[in-house]
Amino acid sequence: MASMVNVQAGAPGSVSELLDRLDGLGGSLPKRLGQCAEFLRHNIHLVAVSTVADLAAGAGVQPSAFMRFCQALGFSGFSEMQALFRAEYTQFRPDYEERLSQLRERGSQGPEWLAASFAEAGHKSLVSLMNSLDGERLRRAAAVLTEAGTIHLVGLRRAFAIVSYMGYLLDKMRVPTVIHRTAGQIESDHAMRPGDALFAVSFAPFSQETLELAARAGARGIPVVALSDTADCPMRDCARELLVAREVDVGAFRVPTAALTLATALAVAIGGSRENSD
Amino acid sequence: MASMVNVQAGAPGSVSELLDRLDGLGGSLPKRLGQCAEFLRHNIHLVAVSTVADLAAGAGVQPSAFMRFCQALGFSGFSEMQALFRAEYTQFRPDYEERLSQLRERGSQGPEWLAASFAEAGHKSLVSLMNSLDGERLRRAAAVLTEAGTIHLVGLRRAFAIVSYMGYLLDKMRVPTVIHRTAGQIESDHAMRPGDALFAVSFAPFSQETLELAARAGARGIPVVALSDTADCPMRDCARELLVAREVDVGAFRVPTAALTLATALAVAIGGSRENSD
DNA sequence: CCAAATTTGGAATATCTATTCCATCCCTGG
DNA sequence: CCAGGGATGGAATAGATATTCCAAATTTGG
């Protein structure tokens, strides 16, 4: 009984713990169980709502093999493993459909309805962000800004919130940063010196000031990383890298959830790399 | 066979269609089936991962009653109804866990990994926001700010992004708004006149300046609406309403997704109400 | 290349879940 | 107040689904 594939401790207590254990097992699993592991990694979301037979078929193995796989992970069987996924699912799943329909009934368009709508839009924006994100481009953008002497940030109107949060994070991580407010400040350009870099944020319809500042920086050989809500952004010409974060609107309004998320990830990545190279 | 409670067309083809039909049935259902309907409306997310017995128990009825309820909705039985929910679930669900574990494998902690982590945290923050949101309190907060002559906004450090976006939205909707930057500006207080209101944002650890400004405003009888990430916020004493938006962290960092979403909903609600009363 | 140990497939079984059925109860209309 | 029709609870049944078992196949170590 002690010579089984892998009988550690008890069963995992959460999905991420389970994934860790899966990584730990590495390639040490026999062929069929390996198939199960591979399939599970790519289809985590199916576990809560499928039968062993379905999952086994998906992984291309017999149900009994999948059972053995569950046991190798430390569970008593499939049911115990599924219970874990179901618990996690019921904990985190938003019931927007329900909530919105409820709110729609009694006097629509109140603040609560708006909050639910914006929250739902936020979910969609984040999903779309991760689906469309180009990891390689993001890495290059982070590299450009990591190597800069001082990072200059610019973004007006709705983009200013993004820039100000990024400025806060970078400053907290002791990365030399300047936030540009172009209004009536002609000296902006001269603050950018060779070796610096510019991070420019602008959403359609674009602020002329931001576009021009980015263009002048690009012309002077200062690398520009741009963030916009469309690939058609005019900055695509002057920018070394253009990142795109689309947002889902609620009527005429939106929350820049995806952009803020992407900008934060970028800032933290920059802060992390700088720290390492100090 | 034709005299059953309600046998229309076929089974609903989607969850929202089902909700519509539920609304259509209105109060015409007998007591026990009504309990099922009520429970379903509030626990849509449970259907995909529960048994009839569980749901029936939750609704306080016998399994057989729940079966009749499913049939009244046009399904052949519970299984058919559950299949609908399971299908929608597998469609919508993003596989962050999977994505993260994939990214973890090859060179962890890159910008892409960070983006995925922050996106996942954003999802969780939004779910928790909507689970904990008190509609009544939000409505009162919106009312306080709607009735104000000028809305004063204050928030420093990480809270400034929230305030600046809210300021942008309110300004766009032609609501008189002032953003206070307390640094070295002593006249802040006098800008707030009777009839105005203050919206103060501060997250732990709180900025002393924000707390003091809010306290002085409260003492002068100017209504204060506060937004924080904890109910333990010191402003709870001076504020007319305290809104709470908790965020899920990634390591030492976070994206203020929930707070920004809530603040946006609030701003749009205010803008909408003002428009109506003009 | 052989023997031992491990893994595998598939069928048999145990368990759990959905579904039906019917005696009883409760309303409703006369 | 008394039928009569629908609604209800609970048990009985049919159907899935998980789980185990073991003979056959495969791999591993010497």
Tab-separated table of N, CA, C and O in Angstrom, chain A residues 140-218:
chain	number	residue	atom	x	y	z
A	140	ARG	N	8.489	42.949	-23.802
A	140	ARG	CA	9.342	43.957	-24.437
A	140	ARG	C	9.049	45.342	-23.868
A	140	ARG	O	9.963	46.127	-23.591
A	141	ALA	N	7.752	45.637	-23.683
A	141	ALA	CA	7.380	46.942	-23.117
A	141	ALA	C	7.988	47.109	-21.724
A	141	ALA	O	8.555	48.162	-21.406
A	142	ALA	N	7.909	46.069	-20.921
A	142	ALA	CA	8.469	46.140	-19.574
A	142	ALA	C	9.982	46.349	-19.648
A	142	ALA	O	10.555	47.125	-18.875
A	143	ALA	N	10.618	45.679	-20.608
A	143	ALA	CA	12.072	45.807	-20.742
A	143	ALA	C	12.460	47.241	-21.078
A	143	ALA	O	13.380	47.808	-20.488
A	144	VAL	N	11.743	47.840	-22.016
A	144	VAL	CA	12.034	49.221	-22.420
A	144	VAL	C	11.977	50.142	-21.205
A	144	VAL	O	12.871	50.964	-20.974
A	145	LEU	N	10.932	49.997	-20.413
A	145	LEU	CA	10.751	50.902	-19.284
A	145	LEU	C	11.707	50.567	-18.133
A	145	LEU	O	12.116	51.454	-17.378
A	146	THR	N	12.054	49.301	-18.021
A	146	THR	CA	12.988	48.914	-16.963
A	146	THR	C	14.365	49.541	-17.200
A	146	THR	O	15.053	49.957	-16.271
A	147	GLU	N	14.734	49.623	-18.466
A	147	GLU	CA	16.070	50.132	-18.789
A	147	GLU	C	16.158	51.653	-18.780
A	147	GLU	O	17.233	52.219	-18.917
A	148	ALA	N	15.011	52.302	-18.648
A	148	ALA	CA	15.012	53.768	-18.712
A	148	ALA	C	15.612	54.369	-17.447
A	148	ALA	O	15.530	53.785	-16.367
A	149	GLY	N	16.223	55.554	-17.606
A	149	GLY	CA	16.723	56.272	-16.441
A	149	GLY	C	15.544	56.730	-15.597
A	149	GLY	O	15.335	56.279	-14.473
A	150	THR	N	14.775	57.636	-16.167
A	150	THR	CA	13.544	58.088	-15.514
A	150	THR	C	12.374	57.693	-16.406
A	150	THR	O	12.464	57.761	-17.630
A	151	ILE	N	11.274	57.250	-15.782
A	151	ILE	CA	10.081	56.925	-16.560
A	151	ILE	C	9.145	58.118	-16.527
A	151	ILE	O	8.767	58.592	-15.451
A	152	HIS	N	8.796	58.611	-17.699
A	152	HIS	CA	7.865	59.730	-17.792
A	152	HIS	C	6.488	59.189	-18.123
A	152	HIS	O	6.341	58.343	-19.015
A	153	LEU	N	5.505	59.671	-17.398
A	153	LEU	CA	4.146	59.189	-17.614
A	153	LEU	C	3.280	60.331	-18.124
A	153	LEU	O	3.359	61.448	-17.612
A	154	VAL	N	2.464	60.022	-19.117
A	154	VAL	CA	1.521	61.040	-19.554
A	154	VAL	C	0.187	60.399	-19.887
A	154	VAL	O	0.127	59.279	-20.419
A	155	GLY	N	-0.885	61.102	-19.560
A	155	GLY	CA	-2.236	60.617	-19.823
A	155	GLY	C	-3.210	61.633	-19.272
A	155	GLY	O	-3.073	62.037	-18.124
A	156	LEU	N	-4.149	62.048	-20.087
A	156	LEU	CA	-5.063	63.103	-19.654
A	156	LEU	C	-6.488	62.582	-19.578
A	156	LEU	O	-6.775	61.482	-20.011
A	157	ARG	N	-7.333	63.391	-19.031
A	157	ARG	CA	-8.760	63.055	-18.945
A	157	ARG	C	-8.953	61.664	-18.329
A	157	ARG	O	-8.462	61.426	-17.240
A	158	ARG	N	-9.616	60.775	-19.050
A	158	ARG	CA	-9.908	59.475	-18.433
A	158	ARG	C	-8.638	58.631	-18.244
A	158	ARG	O	-8.623	57.706	-17.437
A	159	ALA	N	-7.603	58.951	-18.981
A	159	ALA	CA	-6.363	58.183	-18.875
A	159	ALA	C	-5.538	58.595	-17.663
A	159	ALA	O	-4.610	57.892	-17.263
A	160	PHE	N	-5.913	59.726	-17.085
A	160	PHE	CA	-5.090	60.231	-15.985
A	160	PHE	C	-5.139	59.315	-14.761
A	160	PHE	O	-4.151	59.156	-14.048
A	161	ALA	N	-6.281	58.683	-14.528
A	161	ALA	CA	-6.385	57.790	-13.380
A	161	ALA	C	-5.358	56.657	-13.507
A	161	ALA	O	-4.699	56.282	-12.533
A	162	ILE	N	-5.222	56.137	-14.707
A	162	ILE	CA	-4.267	55.047	-14.957
A	162	ILE	C	-2.854	55.507	-14.626
A	162	ILE	O	-2.110	54.852	-13.894
A	163	VAL	N	-2.532	56.650	-15.191
A	163	VAL	CA	-1.184	57.192	-15.029
A	163	VAL	C	-0.907	57.523	-13.566
A	163	VAL	O	0.190	57.281	-13.064
A	164	SER	N	-1.882	58.050	-12.888
A	164	SER	CA	-1.616	58.454	-11.508
A	164	SER	C	-1.415	57.217	-10.626
A	164	SER	O	-0.583	57.222	-9.723
A	165	TYR	N	-2.140	56.144	-10.906
A	165	TYR	CA	-1.941	54.943	-10.104
A	165	TYR	C	-0.583	54.321	-10.400
A	165	TYR	O	0.124	53.861	-9.506
A	166	MET	N	-0.235	54.336	-11.667
A	166	MET	CA	1.064	53.792	-12.039
A	166	MET	C	2.188	54.607	-11.391
A	166	MET	O	3.178	54.047	-10.905
A	167	GLY	N	2.012	55.919	-11.400
A	167	GLY	CA	2.996	56.790	-10.773
A	167	GLY	C	3.135	56.476	-9.295
A	167	GLY	O	4.246	56.392	-8.751
A	168	TYR	N	2.006	56.250	-8.648
A	168	TYR	CA	2.027	55.910	-7.223
A	168	TYR	C	2.822	54.630	-6.983
A	168	TYR	O	3.691	54.570	-6.112
A	169	LEU	N	2.540	53.612	-7.792
A	169	LEU	CA	3.216	52.322	-7.616
A	169	LEU	C	4.719	52.439	-7.865
A	169	LEU	O	5.543	51.943	-7.088
A	170	LEU	N	5.063	53.080	-8.969
A	170	LEU	CA	6.480	53.191	-9.317
A	170	LEU	C	7.234	53.972	-8.250
A	170	LEU	O	8.343	53.613	-7.855
A	171	ASP	N	6.592	55.033	-7.778
A	171	ASP	CA	7.235	55.835	-6.753
A	171	ASP	C	7.438	55.003	-5.480
A	171	ASP	O	8.487	55.049	-4.841
A	172	LYS	N	6.415	54.222	-5.129
A	172	LYS	CA	6.509	53.384	-3.940
A	172	LYS	C	7.659	52.388	-4.082
A	172	LYS	O	8.280	51.993	-3.098
A	173	MET	N	7.927	51.981	-5.325
A	173	MET	CA	9.014	51.022	-5.548
A	173	MET	C	10.348	51.728	-5.845
A	173	MET	O	11.298	51.102	-6.304
A	174	ARG	N	10.377	53.025	-5.599
A	174	ARG	CA	11.584	53.820	-5.772
A	174	ARG	C	12.115	53.842	-7.202
A	174	ARG	O	13.325	53.865	-7.428
A	175	VAL	N	11.190	53.789	-8.152
A	175	VAL	CA	11.604	53.936	-9.547
A	175	VAL	C	11.439	55.412	-9.907
A	175	VAL	O	10.362	55.970	-9.696
A	176	PRO	N	12.495	56.054	-10.420
A	176	PRO	CA	12.393	57.477	-10.769
A	176	PRO	C	11.282	57.700	-11.790
A	176	PRO	O	11.307	57.123	-12.873
A	177	THR	N	10.311	58.510	-11.433
A	177	THR	CA	9.117	58.677	-12.261
A	177	THR	C	8.667	60.121	-12.239
A	177	THR	O	8.755	60.793	-11.215
A	178	VAL	N	8.184	60.573	-13.376
A	178	VAL	CA	7.596	61.907	-13.446
A	178	VAL	C	6.240	61.804	-14.130
A	178	VAL	O	6.123	61.164	-15.173
A	179	ILE	N	5.234	62.409	-13.517
A	179	ILE	CA	3.928	62.454	-14.176
A	179	ILE	C	3.795	63.808	-14.865
A	179	ILE	O	3.945	64.847	-14.227
A	180	HIS	N	3.519	63.785	-16.148
A	180	HIS	CA	3.414	65.033	-16.897
A	180	HIS	C	1.977	65.500	-16.957
A	180	HIS	O	1.078	64.730	-17.306
A	181	ARG	N	1.785	66.743	-16.583
A	181	ARG	CA	0.478	67.370	-16.805
A	181	ARG	C	0.739	68.448	-17.842
A	181	ARG	O	1.350	69.457	-17.535
A	182	THR	N	0.350	68.192	-19.071
A	182	THR	CA	0.776	69.070	-20.155
A	182	THR	C	0.109	70.424	-20.114
A	182	THR	O	0.553	71.344	-20.776
A	183	ALA	N	-0.990	70.550	-19.352
A	183	ALA	CA	-1.724	71.817	-19.364
A	183	ALA	C	-0.807	72.998	-19.047
A	183	ALA	O	-0.350	73.153	-17.924
A	184	GLY	N	-0.553	73.795	-20.052
A	184	GLY	CA	0.198	75.029	-19.852
A	184	GLY	C	1.639	74.829	-19.427
A	184	GLY	O	2.312	75.771	-19.054
A	185	GLN	N	2.129	73.617	-19.519
A	185	GLN	CA	3.515	73.406	-19.112
A	185	GLN	C	4.378	73.127	-20.334
A	185	GLN	O	4.373	72.042	-20.902
A	186	ILE	N	5.096	74.112	-20.706
A	186	ILE	CA	5.839	73.992	-21.947
A	186	ILE	C	7.141	73.227	-21.735
A	186	ILE	O	7.722	72.677	-22.647
A	187	GLU	N	7.586	73.216	-20.480
A	187	GLU	CA	8.896	72.612	-20.211
A	187	GLU	C	8.863	71.087	-20.175
A	187	GLU	O	9.881	70.445	-19.963
A	188	SER	N	7.684	70.509	-20.363
A	188	SER	CA	7.573	69.066	-20.319
A	188	SER	C	8.663	68.363	-21.126
A	188	SER	O	9.309	67.432	-20.661
A	189	ASP	N	8.835	68.821	-22.338
A	189	ASP	CA	9.755	68.138	-23.233
A	189	ASP	C	11.176	68.061	-22.691
A	189	ASP	O	11.851	67.054	-22.816
A	190	HIS	N	11.606	69.159	-22.109
A	190	HIS	CA	13.011	69.194	-21.701
A	190	HIS	C	13.279	68.340	-20.480
A	190	HIS	O	14.421	68.006	-20.193
A	191	ALA	N	12.206	67.980	-19.762
A	191	ALA	CA	12.403	67.098	-18.613
A	191	ALA	C	12.817	65.705	-19.069
A	191	ALA	O	13.450	64.966	-18.333
A	192	MET	N	12.454	65.368	-20.285
A	192	MET	CA	12.822	64.049	-20.809
A	192	MET	C	14.214	64.088	-21.413
A	192	MET	O	14.455	64.783	-22.385
A	193	ARG	N	15.097	63.337	-20.824
A	193	ARG	CA	16.483	63.363	-21.301
A	193	ARG	C	16.843	62.041	-21.947
A	193	ARG	O	16.209	61.015	-21.682
A	194	PRO	N	17.856	62.038	-22.750
A	194	PRO	CA	18.289	60.784	-23.382
A	194	PRO	C	18.494	59.710	-22.315
A	194	PRO	O	19.012	60.009	-21.245
A	195	GLY	N	18.045	58.510	-22.607
A	195	GLY	CA	18.157	57.441	-21.621
A	195	GLY	C	16.857	57.247	-20.852
A	195	GLY	O	16.660	56.235	-20.200
A	196	ASP	N	15.978	58.256	-20.925
A	196	ASP	CA	14.670	58.116	-20.284
A	196	ASP	C	13.713	57.384	-21.227
A	196	ASP	O	14.080	57.028	-22.354
A	197	ALA	N	12.509	57.140	-20.726
A	197	ALA	CA	11.475	56.557	-21.582
A	197	ALA	C	10.131	57.158	-21.215
A	197	ALA	O	9.946	57.672	-20.105
A	198	LEU	N	9.200	57.090	-22.173
A	198	LEU	CA	7.884	57.685	-21.954
A	198	LEU	C	6.810	56.603	-22.015
A	198	LEU	O	6.798	55.766	-22.930
A	199	PHE	N	5.936	56.624	-21.023
A	199	PHE	CA	4.772	55.739	-21.061
A	199	PHE	C	3.551	56.621	-21.259
A	199	PHE	O	3.225	57.457	-20.410
A	200	ALA	N	2.894	56.461	-22.407
A	200	ALA	CA	1.777	57.347	-22.756
A	200	ALA	C	0.477	56.567	-22.835
A	200	ALA	O	0.409	55.523	-23.473
A	201	VAL	N	-0.537	57.086	-22.170
A	201	VAL	CA	-1.843	56.429	-22.163
A	201	VAL	C	-2.860	57.341	-22.810
A	201	VAL	O	-2.988	58.517	-22.438
A	202	SER	N	-3.584	56.813	-23.789
A	202	SER	CA	-4.625	57.634	-24.404
A	202	SER	C	-5.693	56.748	-25.021
A	202	SER	O	-5.393	55.785	-25.713
A	203	PHE	N	-6.935	57.086	-24.710
A	203	PHE	CA	-8.054	56.325	-25.258
A	203	PHE	C	-8.821	57.184	-26.257
A	203	PHE	O	-8.829	58.411	-26.159
A	204	ALA	N	-9.484	56.519	-27.192
A	204	ALA	CA	-10.270	57.253	-28.190
A	204	ALA	C	-11.430	57.966	-27.499
A	204	ALA	O	-12.067	57.357	-26.641
A	205	PRO	N	-11.789	59.194	-27.848
A	205	PRO	CA	-11.058	60.085	-28.754
A	205	PRO	C	-9.824	60.640	-28.058
A	205	PRO	O	-9.905	61.082	-26.920
A	206	PHE	N	-8.722	60.597	-28.760
A	206	PHE	CA	-7.419	60.859	-28.141
A	206	PHE	C	-7.197	62.325	-27.808
A	206	PHE	O	-7.667	63.214	-28.520
A	207	SER	N	-6.473	62.556	-26.720
A	207	SER	CA	-6.096	63.920	-26.374
A	207	SER	C	-4.934	64.349	-27.269
A	207	SER	O	-3.905	63.668	-27.314
A	208	GLN	N	-5.122	65.469	-27.904
A	208	GLN	CA	-4.089	65.972	-28.800
A	208	GLN	C	-2.762	66.144	-28.062
A	208	GLN	O	-1.710	65.772	-28.576
A	209	GLU	N	-2.843	66.665	-26.847
A	209	GLU	CA	-1.615	66.931	-26.083
A	209	GLU	C	-0.795	65.661	-25.869
A	209	GLU	O	0.425	65.662	-26.004
A	210	THR	N	-1.492	64.588	-25.512
A	210	THR	CA	-0.773	63.339	-25.273
A	210	THR	C	-0.110	62.841	-26.551
A	210	THR	O	1.065	62.457	-26.563
A	211	LEU	N	-0.878	62.858	-27.641
A	211	LEU	CA	-0.346	62.388	-28.913
A	211	LEU	C	0.891	63.183	-29.315
A	211	LEU	O	1.892	62.623	-29.755
A	212	GLU	N	0.797	64.497	-29.130
A	212	GLU	CA	1.911	65.340	-29.561
A	212	GLU	C	3.150	65.121	-28.701
A	212	GLU	O	4.263	65.058	-29.217
A	213	LEU	N	2.914	65.015	-27.416
A	213	LEU	CA	4.061	64.767	-26.533
A	213	LEU	C	4.742	63.449	-26.911
A	213	LEU	O	5.976	63.372	-27.008
A	214	ALA	N	3.948	62.430	-27.162
A	214	ALA	CA	4.514	61.125	-27.535
A	214	ALA	C	5.266	61.237	-28.854
A	214	ALA	O	6.366	60.688	-29.015
A	215	ALA	N	4.684	61.965	-29.802
A	215	ALA	CA	5.320	62.110	-31.117
A	215	ALA	C	6.670	62.825	-30.987
A	215	ALA	O	7.677	62.402	-31.572
A	216	ARG	N	6.687	63.912	-30.189
A	216	ARG	CA	7.940	64.658	-30.037
A	216	ARG	C	8.990	63.790	-29.351
A	216	ARG	O	10.164	63.788	-29.727
A	217	ALA	N	8.557	63.023	-28.355
A	217	ALA	CA	9.509	62.143	-27.664
A	217	ALA	C	10.066	61.110	-28.646
A	217	ALA	O	11.277	60.890	-28.710
A	218	GLY	N	9.171	60.498	-29.423
A	218	GLY	CA	9.610	59.505	-30.395
A	218	GLY	C	10.611	60.095	-31.370
A	218	GLY	O	11.645	59.484	-31.677
